[in-house]
């Protein structure tokens, strides 16, 4: 018999240990699953403790977002993405050209029951009544 097979298996990373585990069910190889986050024990909380826990998490989230905004960074979420896309459309309308025509066509489809809406919007952009919201966050590149 080969002496290597008789060695004690210490982990599944050990090829022999993995082979022994597959061949013999009685061989217990310790597997440790490391979690990046500590367990909170949400299931063991009372409803009041859970509300308090969620309130604290929300407060931390809001503080983090405020700190990012103070540092000149925007959160990457649906609202800021929508605002950035709206700003891009406003800037394209202001500049004019074929891109502005495509935006006006789309506005005509959205406001199909109000035929003057696309031209009114374009006029407000040209007169600077409608301005980009997030222009202060745009970086010079």
mmCIF file of C-alpha atoms in Angstrom:
data_model
loop_
_atom_site.group_PDB
_atom_site.id
_atom_site.type_symbol
_atom_site.label_atom_id
_atom_site.label_comp_id
_atom_site.label_asym_id
_atom_site.label_seq_id
_atom_site.Cartn_x
_atom_site.Cartn_y
_atom_site.Cartn_z
ATOM 1 C CA UNK A 1 0.000 0.000 0.000
ATOM 2 C CA UNK A 2 1.151 3.559 -0.717
ATOM 3 C CA UNK A 3 2.042 5.519 2.408
ATOM 4 C CA UNK A 4 0.770 8.815 1.009
ATOM 5 C CA UNK A 5 -2.845 7.617 1.109
ATOM 6 C CA UNK A 6 -2.551 6.923 4.816
ATOM 7 C CA UNK A 7 -1.682 10.535 5.637
ATOM 8 C CA UNK A 8 -4.179 12.516 7.669
ATOM 9 C CA UNK A 9 -6.221 14.908 5.509
ATOM 10 C CA UNK A 10 -6.282 18.406 6.888
ATOM 11 C CA UNK A 11 -8.209 20.325 4.242
ATOM 12 C CA UNK A 12 -10.079 19.907 0.999
ATOM 13 C CA UNK A 13 -7.332 21.831 -0.752
ATOM 14 C CA UNK A 14 -5.167 18.793 -0.098
ATOM 15 C CA UNK A 15 -5.675 16.502 -3.120
ATOM 16 C CA UNK A 16 -5.496 13.373 -1.021
ATOM 17 C CA UNK A 17 -7.933 14.787 1.493
ATOM 18 C CA UNK A 18 -10.408 15.530 -1.264
ATOM 19 C CA UNK A 19 -9.982 12.032 -2.662
ATOM 20 C CA UNK A 20 -10.493 10.454 0.775
ATOM 21 C CA UNK A 21 -13.573 12.579 1.376
ATOM 22 C CA UNK A 22 -15.056 11.406 -1.916
ATOM 23 C CA UNK A 23 -14.211 7.748 -1.250
ATOM 24 C CA UNK A 24 -15.018 7.475 2.451
ATOM 25 C CA UNK A 25 -17.973 9.208 4.014
ATOM 26 C CA UNK A 26 -16.630 8.795 7.538
ATOM 27 C CA UNK A 27 -13.636 11.060 6.876
ATOM 28 C CA UNK A 28 -14.549 14.478 8.160
ATOM 29 C CA UNK A 29 -12.698 17.295 6.507
ATOM 30 C CA UNK A 30 -13.202 20.658 8.127
ATOM 31 C CA UNK A 31 -14.602 23.254 5.796
ATOM 32 C CA UNK A 32 -14.752 26.805 6.963
ATOM 33 C CA UNK A 33 -16.888 29.318 5.217
ATOM 34 C CA UNK A 34 -15.714 32.818 5.960
ATOM 35 C CA UNK A 35 -18.299 35.515 5.756
ATOM 36 C CA UNK A 36 -17.330 39.066 4.935
ATOM 37 C CA UNK A 37 -20.048 40.460 7.169
ATOM 38 C CA UNK A 38 -20.578 39.470 10.759
ATOM 39 C CA UNK A 39 -23.878 37.830 11.510
ATOM 40 C CA UNK A 40 -26.393 40.307 12.847
ATOM 41 C CA UNK A 41 -28.942 37.868 14.231
ATOM 42 C CA UNK A 42 -31.954 39.564 12.679
ATOM 43 C CA UNK A 43 -34.134 36.516 13.278
ATOM 44 C CA UNK A 44 -33.565 36.796 17.029
ATOM 45 C CA UNK A 45 -34.555 40.484 17.224
ATOM 46 C CA UNK A 46 -37.828 41.733 18.581
ATOM 47 C CA UNK A 47 -39.864 43.983 16.256
ATOM 48 C CA UNK A 48 -38.736 47.075 18.196
ATOM 49 C CA UNK A 49 -35.080 46.031 18.007
ATOM 50 C CA UNK A 50 -35.434 45.340 14.293
ATOM 51 C CA UNK A 51 -36.969 48.794 13.662
ATOM 52 C CA UNK A 52 -34.152 50.380 15.656
ATOM 53 C CA UNK A 53 -31.577 48.383 13.701
ATOM 54 C CA UNK A 54 -33.106 49.384 10.350
ATOM 55 C CA UNK A 55 -33.301 53.032 11.455
ATOM 56 C CA UNK A 56 -29.615 52.998 12.374
ATOM 57 C CA UNK A 57 -28.676 51.456 9.006
ATOM 58 C CA UNK A 58 -30.755 54.052 7.140
ATOM 59 C CA UNK A 59 -29.160 56.887 9.129
ATOM 60 C CA UNK A 60 -25.697 55.525 8.288
ATOM 61 C CA UNK A 61 -26.659 55.272 4.605
ATOM 62 C CA UNK A 62 -27.932 58.851 4.513
ATOM 63 C CA UNK A 63 -24.809 60.116 6.294
ATOM 64 C CA UNK A 64 -22.637 58.302 3.746
ATOM 65 C CA UNK A 65 -24.562 59.858 0.837
ATOM 66 C CA UNK A 66 -24.261 63.344 2.377
ATOM 67 C CA UNK A 67 -20.525 62.842 2.846
ATOM 68 C CA UNK A 68 -20.188 61.761 -0.795
ATOM 69 C CA UNK A 69 -22.128 64.804 -1.991
ATOM 70 C CA UNK A 70 -20.029 67.109 0.213
ATOM 71 C CA UNK A 71 -16.915 65.577 -1.340
ATOM 72 C CA UNK A 72 -18.278 66.312 -4.815
ATOM 73 C CA UNK A 73 -19.431 62.808 -5.671
ATOM 74 C CA UNK A 74 -22.885 61.589 -6.605
ATOM 75 C CA UNK A 75 -24.435 58.296 -5.594
ATOM 76 C CA UNK A 76 -24.874 55.898 -8.485
ATOM 77 C CA UNK A 77 -28.593 55.263 -8.248
ATOM 78 C CA UNK A 78 -31.696 55.544 -10.416
ATOM 79 C CA UNK A 79 -32.428 59.177 -9.508
ATOM 80 C CA UNK A 80 -28.947 60.526 -10.220
ATOM 81 C CA UNK A 81 -28.755 58.483 -13.431
ATOM 82 C CA UNK A 82 -32.095 59.876 -14.604
ATOM 83 C CA UNK A 83 -30.954 63.416 -13.740
ATOM 84 C CA UNK A 84 -27.683 62.927 -15.638
ATOM 85 C CA UNK A 85 -29.536 61.662 -18.720
ATOM 86 C CA UNK A 86 -31.950 64.595 -18.525
ATOM 87 C CA UNK A 87 -28.986 66.975 -18.302
ATOM 88 C CA UNK A 88 -27.459 65.373 -21.393
ATOM 89 C CA UNK A 89 -30.719 65.863 -23.287
ATOM 90 C CA UNK A 90 -30.921 69.506 -22.159
ATOM 91 C CA UNK A 91 -27.361 70.156 -23.319
ATOM 92 C CA UNK A 92 -28.034 68.481 -26.686
ATOM 93 C CA UNK A 93 -31.191 70.559 -27.158
ATOM 94 C CA UNK A 94 -29.253 73.706 -26.323
ATOM 95 C CA UNK A 95 -26.515 72.863 -28.822
ATOM 96 C CA UNK A 96 -28.970 71.985 -31.586
ATOM 97 C CA UNK A 97 -28.180 69.682 -34.501
ATOM 98 C CA UNK A 98 -29.374 66.199 -35.452
ATOM 99 C CA UNK A 99 -29.239 64.970 -31.845
ATOM 100 C CA UNK A 100 -31.618 67.737 -30.814
ATOM 101 C CA UNK A 101 -33.997 66.684 -33.595
ATOM 102 C CA UNK A 102 -34.074 63.135 -32.220
ATOM 103 C CA UNK A 103 -34.840 64.452 -28.728
ATOM 104 C CA UNK A 104 -37.599 66.708 -30.078
ATOM 105 C CA UNK A 105 -39.098 63.745 -31.944
ATOM 106 C CA UNK A 106 -39.101 61.708 -28.747
ATOM 107 C CA UNK A 107 -40.700 64.565 -26.803
ATOM 108 C CA UNK A 108 -43.344 64.755 -29.532
ATOM 109 C CA UNK A 109 -44.138 61.072 -28.982
ATOM 110 C CA UNK A 110 -44.268 61.429 -25.197
ATOM 111 C CA UNK A 111 -46.477 64.535 -25.343
ATOM 112 C CA UNK A 112 -48.486 63.442 -28.395
ATOM 113 C CA UNK A 113 -51.686 65.058 -27.089
ATOM 114 C CA UNK A 114 -49.908 68.415 -26.554
ATOM 115 C CA UNK A 115 -48.430 69.402 -29.930
ATOM 116 C CA UNK A 116 -46.667 72.551 -28.681
ATOM 117 C CA UNK A 117 -44.834 70.863 -25.803
ATOM 118 C CA UNK A 118 -41.589 69.906 -27.639
ATOM 119 C CA UNK A 119 -41.070 73.423 -29.023
ATOM 120 C CA UNK A 120 -41.947 74.968 -25.656
ATOM 121 C CA UNK A 121 -39.393 72.746 -23.966
ATOM 122 C CA UNK A 122 -36.774 73.617 -26.605
ATOM 123 C CA UNK A 123 -37.537 77.321 -26.099
ATOM 124 C CA UNK A 124 -37.140 76.999 -22.338
ATOM 125 C CA UNK A 125 -33.798 75.274 -22.825
ATOM 126 C CA UNK A 126 -32.570 77.997 -25.228
ATOM 127 C CA UNK A 127 -33.698 80.763 -22.851
ATOM 128 C CA UNK A 128 -31.931 78.964 -19.966
ATOM 129 C CA UNK A 129 -35.145 78.494 -17.972
ATOM 130 C CA UNK A 130 -34.448 74.739 -18.011
ATOM 131 C CA UNK A 131 -30.871 74.192 -16.850
ATOM 132 C CA UNK A 132 -28.836 71.063 -16.174
ATOM 133 C CA UNK A 133 -28.951 70.047 -12.498
ATOM 134 C CA UNK A 134 -25.736 68.089 -12.207
ATOM 135 C CA UNK A 135 -23.395 70.271 -14.253
ATOM 136 C CA UNK A 136 -21.407 71.116 -11.091
ATOM 137 C CA UNK A 137 -20.474 67.436 -10.754
ATOM 138 C CA UNK A 138 -19.213 67.116 -14.333
ATOM 139 C CA UNK A 139 -15.448 66.729 -14.454
ATOM 140 C CA UNK A 140 -13.283 68.346 -17.074
ATOM 141 C CA UNK A 141 -11.790 65.537 -19.084
#
